GROMACS .gro file of C-alpha atoms in nm:
model
  142
    1HIS     CA    1   1.741   1.165  -1.218
    2ALA     CA    2   1.447   1.270  -1.437
    3GLY     CA    3   1.539   1.060  -1.742
    4ARG     CA    4   1.604   0.741  -1.548
    5GLU     CA    5   1.374   0.446  -1.600
    6VAL     CA    6   1.160   0.370  -1.297
    7LEU     CA    7   1.202   0.012  -1.183
    8GLU     CA    8   0.892  -0.160  -1.054
    9PRO     CA    9   0.947  -0.249  -0.687
   10MET     CA   10   0.887  -0.610  -0.593
   11ALA     CA   11   0.576  -0.650  -0.380
   12LEU     CA   12   0.635  -0.768  -0.023
   13ASN     CA   13   0.392  -1.057  -0.066
   14ASP     CA   14   0.590  -1.180  -0.369
   15VAL     CA   15   0.909  -1.178  -0.162
   16LEU     CA   16   0.739  -1.354   0.131
   17ARG     CA   17   0.596  -1.622  -0.099
   18GLN     CA   18   0.947  -1.692  -0.228
   19ALA     CA   19   1.081  -1.701   0.130
   20VAL     CA   20   0.815  -1.957   0.228
   21ARG     CA   21   0.914  -2.170  -0.069
   22ILE     CA   22   1.291  -2.141  -0.018
   23ALA     CA   23   1.326  -2.136   0.362
   24GLY     CA   24   1.168  -2.471   0.436
   25THR     CA   25   1.205  -2.523   0.812
   26SER     CA   26   1.449  -2.417   1.084
   27ALA     CA   27   1.593  -2.129   0.882
   28LEU     CA   28   1.668  -1.780   1.007
   29VAL     CA   29   1.451  -1.547   0.796
   30LEU     CA   30   1.514  -1.172   0.814
   31VAL     CA   31   1.254  -0.945   0.651
   32PHE     CA   32   1.349  -0.581   0.593
   33SER     CA   33   1.051  -0.371   0.486
   34ASP     CA   34   0.855  -0.054   0.541
   35PHE     CA   35   0.546  -0.281   0.547
   36ASP     CA   36   0.369  -0.032   0.325
   37ALA     CA   37   0.129  -0.255   0.133
   38ILE     CA   38   0.041  -0.520   0.389
   39ASP     CA   39  -0.283  -0.714   0.376
   40ALA     CA   40  -0.440  -1.039   0.496
   41GLU     CA   41  -0.212  -1.241   0.267
   42THR     CA   42   0.096  -1.072   0.419
   43GLU     CA   43  -0.012  -1.183   0.764
   44LYS     CA   44  -0.077  -1.539   0.641
   45LEU     CA   45   0.273  -1.555   0.489
   46VAL     CA   46   0.433  -1.411   0.804
   47ARG     CA   47   0.245  -1.670   1.012
   48ARG     CA   48   0.371  -1.954   0.788
   49LEU     CA   49   0.729  -1.832   0.803
   50ALA     CA   50   0.719  -1.784   1.181
   51ALA     CA   51   0.565  -2.128   1.240
   52ARG     CA   52   0.849  -2.314   1.068
   53ASN     CA   53   1.146  -2.081   1.108
   54ASP     CA   54   1.309  -1.817   1.323
   55LEU     CA   55   1.165  -1.495   1.179
   56VAL     CA   56   1.278  -1.139   1.252
   57LEU     CA   57   1.089  -0.844   1.104
   58PHE     CA   58   1.294  -0.527   1.050
   59SER     CA   59   1.057  -0.233   1.022
   60VAL     CA   60   1.234   0.034   0.815
   61SER     CA   61   1.087   0.381   0.851
   62ASP     CA   62   1.164   0.735   0.753
   63PRO     CA   63   1.245   0.953   1.056
   64MET     CA   64   0.947   1.172   0.965
   65SER     CA   65   0.707   0.880   1.011
   66GLY     CA   66   0.701   0.960   1.383
   67GLY     CA   67   0.522   1.283   1.303
   68LEU     CA   68   0.504   1.518   1.011
   69PRO     CA   69   0.613   1.877   1.069
   70GLU     CA   70   0.351   2.150   1.032
   71GLY     CA   71   0.344   2.347   0.708
   72MET     CA   72   0.563   2.112   0.505
   73VAL     CA   73   0.476   2.051   0.142
   74LEU     CA   74   0.598   1.720   0.001
   75ASP     CA   75   0.581   1.586  -0.351
   76ILE     CA   76   0.541   1.211  -0.317
   77SER     CA   77   0.550   0.940  -0.581
   78ASP     CA   78   0.518   0.566  -0.616
   79GLY     CA   79   0.726   0.574  -0.932
   80ALA     CA   80   0.426   0.616  -1.161
   81LEU     CA   81   0.185   0.856  -0.991
   82GLN     CA   82   0.276   1.178  -0.815
   83ALA     CA   83   0.085   1.380  -0.558
   84ARG     CA   84   0.143   1.685  -0.341
   85LEU     CA   85   0.102   1.647   0.035
   86ASP     CA   86   0.052   1.967   0.235
   87THR     CA   87   0.087   1.908   0.609
   88ALA     CA   88  -0.052   2.256   0.682
   89ALA     CA   89  -0.390   2.097   0.615
   90GLY     CA   90  -0.459   1.951   0.961
   91GLU     CA   91  -0.684   1.674   0.833
   92THR     CA   92  -0.423   1.558   0.579
   93LYS     CA   93  -0.149   1.552   0.843
   94ARG     CA   94  -0.373   1.363   1.089
   95ARG     CA   95  -0.475   1.101   0.832
   96VAL     CA   96  -0.117   1.032   0.719
   97GLU     CA   97   0.006   0.996   1.078
   98GLU     CA   98  -0.291   0.771   1.163
   99MET     CA   99  -0.218   0.549   0.863
  100LEU     CA  100   0.150   0.517   0.964
  101ARG     CA  101   0.062   0.427   1.323
  102GLY     CA  102  -0.199   0.174   1.211
  103ARG     CA  103   0.038  -0.004   0.977
  104LEU     CA  104   0.305  -0.039   1.246
  105ALA     CA  105   0.047  -0.148   1.504
  106GLU     CA  106  -0.050  -0.435   1.275
  107VAL     CA  107   0.312  -0.544   1.231
  108PHE     CA  108   0.364  -0.532   1.609
  109SER     CA  109   0.048  -0.741   1.656
  110TRP     CA  110   0.211  -1.010   1.439
  111SER     CA  111   0.505  -1.004   1.676
  112ARG     CA  112   0.276  -1.083   1.969
  113LYS     CA  113   0.074  -1.348   1.779
  114TYR     CA  114   0.356  -1.535   1.606
  115GLY     CA  115   0.660  -1.463   1.823
  116ALA     CA  116   0.851  -1.281   1.549
  117PRO     CA  117   1.040  -0.986   1.697
  118VAL     CA  118   1.007  -0.649   1.525
  119VAL     CA  119   1.329  -0.451   1.506
  120PRO     CA  120   1.286  -0.081   1.423
  121LEU     CA  121   1.531   0.073   1.177
  122THR     CA  122   1.533   0.422   1.030
  123THR     CA  123   1.657   0.550   0.697
  124ASP     CA  124   1.864   0.833   0.846
  125ARG     CA  125   2.153   0.605   0.955
  126PRO     CA  126   2.327   0.297   0.812
  127ALA     CA  127   2.126  -0.019   0.891
  128LEU     CA  128   2.429  -0.217   1.011
  129GLU     CA  129   2.523   0.055   1.260
  130GLN     CA  130   2.171   0.052   1.403
  131MET     CA  131   2.156  -0.328   1.416
  132LEU     CA  132   2.485  -0.350   1.603
  133GLU     CA  133   2.357  -0.097   1.858
  134LEU     CA  134   2.024  -0.276   1.898
  135PHE     CA  135   2.197  -0.609   1.955
  136GLY     CA  136   2.431  -0.461   2.216
  137HIS     CA  137   2.756  -0.435   2.018
  138ARG     CA  138   2.965  -0.156   2.165
  139GLY     CA  139   3.222  -0.134   1.885
  140GLY     CA  140   3.597  -0.114   1.915
  141GLY     CA  141   3.685  -0.478   1.850
  142ALA     CA  142   3.557  -0.833   1.872
   0.00000   0.00000   0.00000
């Protein structure tokens, strides 16, 4: 809605800092994120959480993050700035896909280093439905 006020999203590092403070030790910590703005501090916080708790990272991605279609023009926004992304430009498409792969590779490296499993989720289906499938629930009763 064009007239709606844009709410500032909470930064992942802010959420992780709060989780470190609240979780203490021996808690089950579930992090659902697209891991968009990760940095060295994010890794430090993930390491601290994983060292003292059972940590599961749920990587939420758009189905298109596996590869952008050719010739698609997207208007993208972070809530304040807006840009046009034209995937017909081969270099633009390559750089976006490279950035997406690199970000996920870093999250998966945390899984190997700190023993925190990464569970992939996508935005095209309800999260609970995907989680039940991933954890082997067949449906139809208890």
